[in-house]
Tab-separated table of C-alpha atoms in Angstrom:
chain	number	residue	atom	x	y	z
A	272	MET	CA	-127.173	46.766	240.442
A	273	THR	CA	-127.537	49.942	238.534
A	274	PHE	CA	-125.621	53.283	238.140
A	275	LYS	CA	-126.658	56.708	236.952
A	276	ILE	CA	-124.386	59.329	235.290
A	277	THR	CA	-125.395	63.038	235.315
A	278	GLN	CA	-123.729	66.023	233.922
A	279	VAL	CA	-120.415	64.812	232.185
A	280	ASN	CA	-121.069	61.559	230.422
A	281	HIS	CA	-117.567	59.911	230.891
A	282	ALA	CA	-117.305	56.722	228.754
A	283	THR	CA	-114.396	55.407	231.103
A	284	VAL	CA	-116.766	55.683	234.144
A	285	GLY	CA	-119.637	53.812	232.521
A	286	SER	CA	-117.201	51.273	231.112
A	287	ALA	CA	-115.719	50.656	234.507
A	288	LEU	CA	-119.153	50.230	236.207
A	289	LYS	CA	-120.279	47.939	233.569
A	290	SER	CA	-117.238	45.736	233.874
A	291	SER	CA	-118.171	45.534	237.597
A	292	GLY	CA	-121.667	43.915	236.663
A	293	MET	CA	-123.750	47.006	236.814
A	294	LYS	CA	-126.373	48.297	234.539
A	295	ARG	CA	-127.007	52.059	233.583
A	296	LEU	CA	-130.097	53.651	234.689
A	297	ILE	CA	-131.435	56.471	232.493
A	298	LYS	CA	-134.320	57.558	234.588
A	299	GLY	CA	-135.593	57.232	238.096
A	300	ASN	CA	-133.639	57.131	241.397
A	301	GLU	CA	-133.296	53.473	242.193
A	302	TRP	CA	-129.519	53.457	241.670
A	303	ASN	CA	-126.803	51.999	243.584
A	304	CYS	CA	-124.147	54.404	242.328
A	305	LEU	CA	-124.820	58.044	241.305
A	306	TRP	CA	-121.907	59.570	239.328
A	307	GLY	CA	-122.766	63.408	239.506
A	308	LYS	CA	-123.660	66.051	241.914
A	309	LEU	CA	-126.238	65.418	244.574
A	310	ALA	CA	-127.943	68.209	246.621
A	311	HIS	CA	-126.501	68.000	250.191
A	312	SER	CA	-130.082	68.011	251.569
A	313	ARG	CA	-130.556	64.524	249.920
A	314	TYR	CA	-127.859	62.737	251.495
A	315	LYS	CA	-129.823	62.074	254.561
A	316	ASN	CA	-132.559	60.338	252.497
A	317	LEU	CA	-130.326	58.045	250.654
A	318	GLU	CA	-130.985	54.307	251.198
A	319	SER	CA	-128.259	52.239	252.896
A	320	TYR	CA	-127.129	50.576	249.397
A	321	GLN	CA	-126.775	54.043	247.531
A	322	LYS	CA	-123.564	55.837	247.218
A	323	ASN	CA	-122.586	59.282	245.597
A	324	ASN	CA	-119.203	60.085	244.052
A	325	HIS	CA	-119.084	63.305	245.824
A	326	ILE	CA	-118.250	64.175	249.415
A	327	PRO	CA	-119.797	67.380	250.893
A	328	GLY	CA	-116.964	69.959	251.600
A	329	SER	CA	-114.656	68.551	248.964
A	330	PHE	CA	-114.162	72.127	247.938
A	331	GLN	CA	-111.792	72.450	250.983
A	332	LEU	CA	-109.328	70.531	248.928
A	333	GLY	CA	-110.385	71.532	245.427
A	334	ARG	CA	-110.581	75.258	245.553
A	335	LYS	CA	-107.092	76.690	245.524
A	336	ASP	CA	-107.823	79.394	247.930
A	337	SER	CA	-109.445	77.023	250.482
A	338	CYS	CA	-106.843	74.470	250.147
A	339	ALA	CA	-104.093	76.948	250.664
A	340	ARG	CA	-105.646	78.436	253.794
A	341	ASN	CA	-106.107	74.955	255.363
A	342	ILE	CA	-102.389	74.231	254.744
A	343	ALA	CA	-101.419	77.520	256.180
A	344	ARG	CA	-103.563	76.607	259.248
A	345	LEU	CA	-101.809	73.346	259.532
A	346	ARG	CA	-98.330	74.942	259.214
A	347	ARG	CA	-99.073	77.362	261.999
A	348	ARG	CA	-100.139	74.525	264.154
A	349	VAL	CA	-97.148	71.860	263.521
A	350	GLY	CA	-94.489	74.082	261.829
A	351	SER	CA	-93.123	74.024	258.314
A	352	ALA	CA	-90.966	70.857	258.846
A	353	ARG	CA	-94.083	68.665	259.377
A	354	CYS	CA	-96.359	70.311	257.019
A	355	VAL	CA	-97.071	69.847	253.247
A	356	PRO	CA	-94.334	71.058	250.935
A	357	PHE	CA	-96.321	73.914	249.476
A	358	PRO	CA	-95.201	77.375	247.944
A	359	ARG	CA	-95.849	80.528	249.870
A	360	CYS	CA	-99.180	81.887	248.845
A	361	TYR	CA	-100.704	85.255	248.774
A	362	HIS	CA	-104.553	85.724	248.514
A	363	LEU	CA	-105.599	88.798	246.412
A	364	PRO	CA	-106.692	91.451	246.953
A	365	ASN	CA	-106.158	90.994	250.644
A	366	ASP	CA	-102.348	90.185	250.466
A	367	LEU	CA	-101.473	92.704	247.646
A	368	ASN	CA	-99.363	94.995	249.801
A	369	GLU	CA	-97.323	92.065	251.134
A	370	LEU	CA	-96.935	90.502	247.645
A	371	VAL	CA	-95.738	93.920	246.168
A	372	SER	CA	-93.328	94.196	249.034
A	373	ASP	CA	-91.725	90.644	248.600
A	374	MET	CA	-91.420	91.184	244.831
A	375	GLU	CA	-89.770	94.391	245.430
A	376	ALA	CA	-87.400	92.805	247.795
A	377	GLU	CA	-86.059	90.183	245.270
A	378	LYS	CA	-83.656	90.623	242.311
A	379	GLN	CA	-85.462	87.966	240.129
A	380	PRO	CA	-89.043	87.506	241.451
A	381	MET	CA	-90.905	84.579	240.128
A	382	PHE	CA	-94.444	84.072	240.990
A	383	ILE	CA	-97.464	82.249	239.569
A	384	VAL	CA	-101.084	83.506	239.382
A	385	LYS	CA	-103.938	81.051	239.661
A	386	PRO	CA	-107.664	81.712	239.636
A	387	ASN	CA	-109.280	80.372	242.793
A	388	ALA	CA	-111.770	78.009	241.207
A	389	SER	CA	-110.498	77.629	237.600
A	390	SER	CA	-109.535	74.327	235.882
A	391	ARG	CA	-107.632	72.996	232.789
A	392	GLY	CA	-104.978	75.657	233.284
A	393	ARG	CA	-107.327	78.579	232.482
A	394	GLY	CA	-105.906	82.025	233.758
A	395	ILE	CA	-102.642	80.593	234.975
A	396	ARG	CA	-99.581	82.703	234.211
A	397	VAL	CA	-96.091	83.340	235.529
A	398	ILE	CA	-95.313	87.007	236.618
A	399	SER	CA	-92.019	88.664	237.695
A	400	HIS	CA	-92.942	92.371	237.906
A	401	LYS	CA	-95.426	94.172	240.251
A	402	HIS	CA	-97.130	95.689	237.265
A	403	GLU	CA	-98.096	92.182	236.193
A	404	ILE	CA	-100.018	91.651	239.302
A	405	PRO	CA	-103.910	91.119	238.480
A	406	LYS	CA	-105.665	94.434	239.455
A	407	LYS	CA	-109.211	93.022	239.659
A	408	GLY	CA	-110.779	90.000	241.027
A	409	ARG	CA	-109.887	87.284	243.502
A	410	CYS	CA	-107.111	84.923	242.852
A	411	LEU	CA	-104.037	83.061	244.426
A	412	VAL	CA	-100.503	83.937	243.736
A	413	GLN	CA	-97.721	81.492	244.701
A	414	ARG	CA	-93.990	81.586	244.743
A	415	TYR	CA	-92.771	79.796	241.706
A	416	ILE	CA	-90.659	76.666	241.987
A	417	GLU	CA	-87.673	77.725	239.995
A	418	LYS	CA	-85.613	74.617	239.952
A	419	PRO	CA	-87.855	71.860	239.010
A	420	PHE	CA	-86.505	68.224	238.112
A	421	LEU	CA	-86.171	68.036	234.403
A	422	VAL	CA	-86.378	65.201	231.883
A	423	ASP	CA	-84.108	65.894	228.783
A	424	GLY	CA	-84.719	69.695	229.633
A	425	TYR	CA	-88.390	69.612	229.875
A	426	LYS	CA	-90.450	70.419	232.969
A	427	SER	CA	-93.220	68.141	234.152
A	428	ASP	CA	-95.717	67.481	236.791
A	429	ILE	CA	-97.348	64.269	238.153
A	430	ARG	CA	-101.104	63.582	238.515
A	431	VAL	CA	-101.820	61.193	241.246
A	432	TYR	CA	-105.368	59.738	241.690
A	433	VAL	CA	-106.593	59.476	245.338
A	434	MET	CA	-109.818	58.330	246.557
A	435	ALA	CA	-111.426	58.916	250.160
A	436	THR	CA	-114.287	56.798	251.482
A	437	SER	CA	-114.326	58.235	254.943
A	438	PHE	CA	-113.021	61.224	256.879
A	439	ASP	CA	-113.626	59.938	260.353
A	440	PRO	CA	-111.354	58.013	260.449
A	441	LEU	CA	-109.741	59.291	257.302
A	442	ARG	CA	-109.447	56.616	254.923
A	443	LEU	CA	-107.391	57.215	251.663
A	444	TYR	CA	-106.513	55.087	248.742
A	445	ILE	CA	-103.670	56.037	246.351
A	446	HIS	CA	-103.571	54.468	242.960
A	447	ASP	CA	-100.225	53.074	242.140
A	448	ASP	CA	-100.237	54.597	238.524
A	449	GLY	CA	-100.985	58.045	237.217
A	450	LEU	CA	-99.918	60.483	234.620
A	451	VAL	CA	-96.701	62.585	234.151
A	452	ARG	CA	-97.627	65.654	231.821
A	453	PHE	CA	-94.696	67.478	230.188
A	454	ALA	CA	-94.376	70.995	229.077
A	455	THR	CA	-93.645	71.403	225.179
A	456	GLU	CA	-90.872	73.985	225.341
A	457	LYS	CA	-87.586	73.209	227.011
A	458	TYR	CA	-87.237	74.918	230.450
A	459	LYS	CA	-84.988	77.927	231.167
A	460	ALA	CA	-84.671	79.629	234.628
A	461	GLY	CA	-84.867	83.305	235.218
A	462	THR	CA	-87.181	86.290	234.817
A	463	ALA	CA	-86.034	86.737	231.162
A	464	HIS	CA	-87.902	83.677	230.256
A	465	HIS	CA	-90.987	83.878	232.538
A	466	LYS	CA	-93.457	84.694	229.533
A	467	LYS	CA	-92.620	81.298	228.016
A	468	LYS	CA	-95.882	79.896	228.759
A	469	PHE	CA	-95.278	76.334	227.226
A	470	ALA	CA	-92.059	75.877	229.183
A	471	HIS	CA	-93.583	76.774	232.544
A	472	ILE	CA	-97.160	75.412	232.298
A	473	THR	CA	-97.465	71.651	232.206
A	474	ASN	CA	-101.248	71.424	232.055
A	475	TYR	CA	-102.512	69.000	229.261
A	476	SER	CA	-105.253	71.274	228.087
A	477	ILE	CA	-102.864	73.973	227.314
A	478	ASN	CA	-99.991	72.118	225.742
A	479	LYS	CA	-102.181	69.639	223.513
A	480	LYS	CA	-102.843	72.664	221.211
A	481	ARG	CA	-99.239	72.967	220.239
A	482	ASP	CA	-97.565	71.485	217.249
A	483	LYS	CA	-94.826	70.297	219.522
A	484	PHE	CA	-97.136	68.185	221.500
A	485	VAL	CA	-96.484	64.490	220.941
A	486	GLU	CA	-99.566	62.445	221.463
A	487	ASN	CA	-99.189	58.758	222.909
A	488	VAL	CA	-100.666	56.305	220.575
A	489	ASP	CA	-99.565	53.102	222.078
A	490	GLU	CA	-100.512	52.061	225.773
A	491	ASN	CA	-97.578	49.624	225.831
A	492	SER	CA	-95.226	52.567	225.103
A	493	ALA	CA	-95.804	54.462	228.380
A	494	SER	CA	-92.756	56.684	228.205
A	495	CYS	CA	-93.197	58.082	224.724
A	496	GLY	CA	-94.671	61.527	223.955
A	497	SER	CA	-95.674	64.473	225.855
A	498	LYS	CA	-97.480	62.295	228.610
A	499	TRP	CA	-96.101	59.303	230.373
A	500	SER	CA	-97.464	56.937	232.841
A	501	LEU	CA	-96.211	57.207	236.491
A	502	LYS	CA	-94.877	53.744	236.409
A	503	ALA	CA	-92.815	54.441	233.221
A	504	PHE	CA	-91.609	57.671	234.940
A	505	ARG	CA	-90.422	55.642	237.838
A	506	ARG	CA	-88.717	53.245	235.656
A	507	TYR	CA	-86.903	56.131	234.013
A	508	LEU	CA	-85.728	57.471	237.351
A	509	ARG	CA	-84.527	54.062	238.375
A	510	GLU	CA	-82.885	52.848	235.065
A	511	VAL	CA	-81.783	55.881	233.323
A	512	ARG	CA	-80.963	58.449	236.216
A	513	GLY	CA	-80.049	55.853	239.018
A	514	ILE	CA	-82.564	57.429	241.254
A	515	ASP	CA	-84.359	55.368	244.033
A	516	ASP	CA	-87.912	55.514	242.576
A	517	GLY	CA	-89.342	53.831	245.644
A	518	LYS	CA	-88.190	56.724	247.860
A	519	VAL	CA	-89.455	59.354	245.445
A	520	TRP	CA	-92.985	57.542	245.428
A	521	ALA	CA	-92.857	57.322	249.279
A	522	SER	CA	-92.341	61.139	249.182
A	523	ILE	CA	-95.230	61.827	246.932
A	524	LYS	CA	-97.542	59.767	248.992
A	525	ASP	CA	-96.401	61.573	252.185
A	526	THR	CA	-97.170	64.880	250.408
A	527	VAL	CA	-100.613	63.558	249.411
A	528	VAL	CA	-101.375	62.311	253.007
A	529	ARG	CA	-100.309	65.633	254.681
A	530	THR	CA	-102.506	67.568	252.287
A	531	TYR	CA	-105.592	65.564	253.244
A	532	LEU	CA	-104.723	65.979	257.002
A	533	ALA	CA	-104.753	69.646	256.439
A	534	CYS	CA	-108.203	69.542	255.284
A	535	GLU	CA	-109.632	66.669	257.223
A	536	SER	CA	-111.515	68.308	259.970
A	537	LYS	CA	-113.219	71.082	257.592
A	538	ILE	CA	-114.492	68.280	255.292
A	539	TYR	CA	-115.667	65.945	258.153
A	540	THR	CA	-117.773	68.825	259.679
A	541	GLN	CA	-119.587	69.078	256.320
A	542	VAL	CA	-119.933	65.274	256.180
A	543	LYS	CA	-121.456	65.198	259.586
A	544	MET	CA	-123.818	68.169	259.163
A	545	HIS	CA	-125.384	66.686	255.916
A	546	GLY	CA	-125.604	63.026	257.288
A	547	ALA	CA	-123.499	61.757	254.467
A	548	GLU	CA	-121.292	59.199	256.373
A	549	GLY	CA	-121.166	55.945	254.623
A	550	LYS	CA	-123.009	57.351	251.686
A	551	CYS	CA	-120.414	58.921	249.542
A	552	PHE	CA	-116.873	58.467	248.288
A	553	GLU	CA	-114.620	60.733	246.027
A	554	VAL	CA	-111.824	60.645	243.467
A	555	TRP	CA	-109.310	63.535	243.287
A	556	GLY	CA	-106.541	64.348	240.970
A	557	VAL	CA	-103.630	65.555	243.075
A	558	ASP	CA	-100.946	67.430	241.049
A	559	VAL	CA	-97.479	67.080	242.351
A	560	LEU	CA	-94.033	68.648	241.230
A	561	LEU	CA	-90.599	67.421	241.786
A	562	ASP	CA	-87.797	69.963	242.416
A	563	GLU	CA	-84.100	69.288	241.509
A	564	ASN	CA	-83.800	67.781	245.010
A	565	LEU	CA	-86.582	65.561	244.396
A	566	THR	CA	-88.927	67.128	247.089
A	567	ALA	CA	-92.514	66.434	246.169
A	568	TRP	CA	-94.292	69.842	246.235
A	569	LEU	CA	-98.191	70.062	246.194
A	570	ILE	CA	-99.296	72.070	243.141
A	571	GLU	CA	-103.102	71.771	243.737
A	572	VAL	CA	-105.935	69.258	244.102
A	573	ASN	CA	-108.579	68.672	241.401
A	574	THR	CA	-112.204	67.703	242.206
A	575	SER	CA	-113.932	65.955	239.316
A	576	PRO	CA	-110.528	65.461	237.464
A	577	SER	CA	-110.786	64.732	233.835
A	578	LEU	CA	-111.479	61.014	233.012
A	579	SER	CA	-111.672	61.368	229.443
A	580	SER	CA	-109.671	58.866	227.323
A	581	SER	CA	-107.887	61.085	225.000
A	582	SER	CA	-105.070	58.600	224.324
A	583	PRO	CA	-104.587	54.842	224.887
A	584	ILE	CA	-102.413	55.477	228.025
A	585	ASP	CA	-105.176	57.744	229.436
A	586	LYS	CA	-107.798	55.021	228.761
A	587	LYS	CA	-105.615	52.188	230.328
A	588	ILE	CA	-104.657	54.104	233.506
A	589	LYS	CA	-108.090	55.752	234.158
A	590	CYS	CA	-110.022	52.604	233.565
A	591	GLU	CA	-107.829	50.530	235.938
A	592	MET	CA	-108.011	53.151	238.465
A	593	LEU	CA	-111.824	53.383	238.217
A	594	GLN	CA	-112.275	49.563	238.387
A	595	GLY	CA	-110.129	49.750	241.799
A	596	VAL	CA	-112.479	52.524	243.036
A	597	PHE	CA	-115.675	50.574	242.484
A	598	ASN	CA	-114.300	47.397	243.765
A	599	ILE	CA	-113.102	49.104	246.948
A	600	VAL	CA	-116.383	51.015	247.381
A	601	GLY	CA	-118.272	47.793	247.234
A	602	PHE	CA	-121.812	48.102	245.794
A	603	ASN	CA	-124.166	45.260	246.935
A	604	PRO	CA	-127.117	43.793	245.014
A	605	VAL	CA	-130.346	44.414	246.827
A	606	ASP	CA	-133.854	43.029	246.357
A	607	ARG	CA	-135.762	46.519	246.122
A	608	LYS	CA	-139.153	44.955	246.977
A	609	ALA	CA	-137.735	43.043	250.072
A	610	TYR	CA	-135.738	45.963	251.095
A	611	LYS	CA	-138.755	48.344	251.012
A	612	LYS	CA	-140.969	45.828	252.952
A	613	GLU	CA	-138.130	45.522	255.679
A	614	LYS	CA	-137.601	49.265	255.918
A	615	GLU	CA	-141.404	49.782	256.302
A	616	LYS	CA	-141.518	47.026	259.055
A	617	ARG	CA	-138.609	48.699	260.966
A	618	GLU	CA	-140.453	52.118	260.799
A	619	ALA	CA	-143.633	50.699	261.983
A	620	GLU	CA	-141.895	49.083	264.798
A	621	GLY	CA	-140.152	52.207	265.833
A	622	LEU	CA	-143.508	54.169	265.789
A	623	LEU	CA	-145.083	51.576	268.007
A	624	ARG	CA	-142.119	51.566	270.572
A	625	GLY	CA	-142.360	55.426	270.297
A	626	GLY	CA	-145.966	55.374	271.238
A	627	THR	CA	-145.787	52.904	274.274
């Protein structure tokens, strides 16, 4: 069995595949697993033993504007109570007048600006005045969740790893561990503090550059530093705060499932169109924020989430998650020569039947 990695060369991906008994293929297309982009036109020609790690239409989840529209569509159909906990969104420039009107109607408006297709926290900022609204380009503006759940005064978000192997039926696997990323400045509510980026933005790529960022150096100390494991965070909830962590985890999983339900039909249409059924799988990083009432709010969904092992805790969690992914997907060894011979035989029989 062989695998091929194109584009980003993640050591964690290669390590997990090798631990599953596969060998890396540098050239050629006789791979069992391709970790990298594949042209949609090629899915129909994949062999039965080949799988790619991208599902056509995954941008319906991964693009902030597309995901927001899908959730809004679900909310109109089923009502807010049954939909994903997701902040009100404004799509600029189309919703500019509505956004300005809503900001003017509030005493202390707090909104967060997000580029539609950006990553690693680039371009994200909190605004509280209408003159701060971006004047050019397309972006998403969301109502800011002003009362987050705090740990020792710091805001955090939770990265949950989710894999899908099918969208008809929808089949999801949620890894039981993840990463909790902390801001590096203590949180203070109110518009007077809205420009304190390192108190509001929890993204690792932004906070790691600060002197106050504390790196985790021991995988066995999963509740130290500016990044914890999800399991350590649940233990903190249970043992330090006296909170039912099982109930919180159930709420997070419910938010994840509702998010995928909102995008299910759009993605399945793409899968069907390109003949990709049974030939692909995908891993997403779903970011969730707990508010002071422990409601699990969806923040965003990341396609191609970072799998770099920047710390021992990253390496441990991501390698375990990937090993689970590859075991679930289930790559089977194939005798290439026998497979090709059998395929040619079936095709010849089909032609003969078609001509009689």
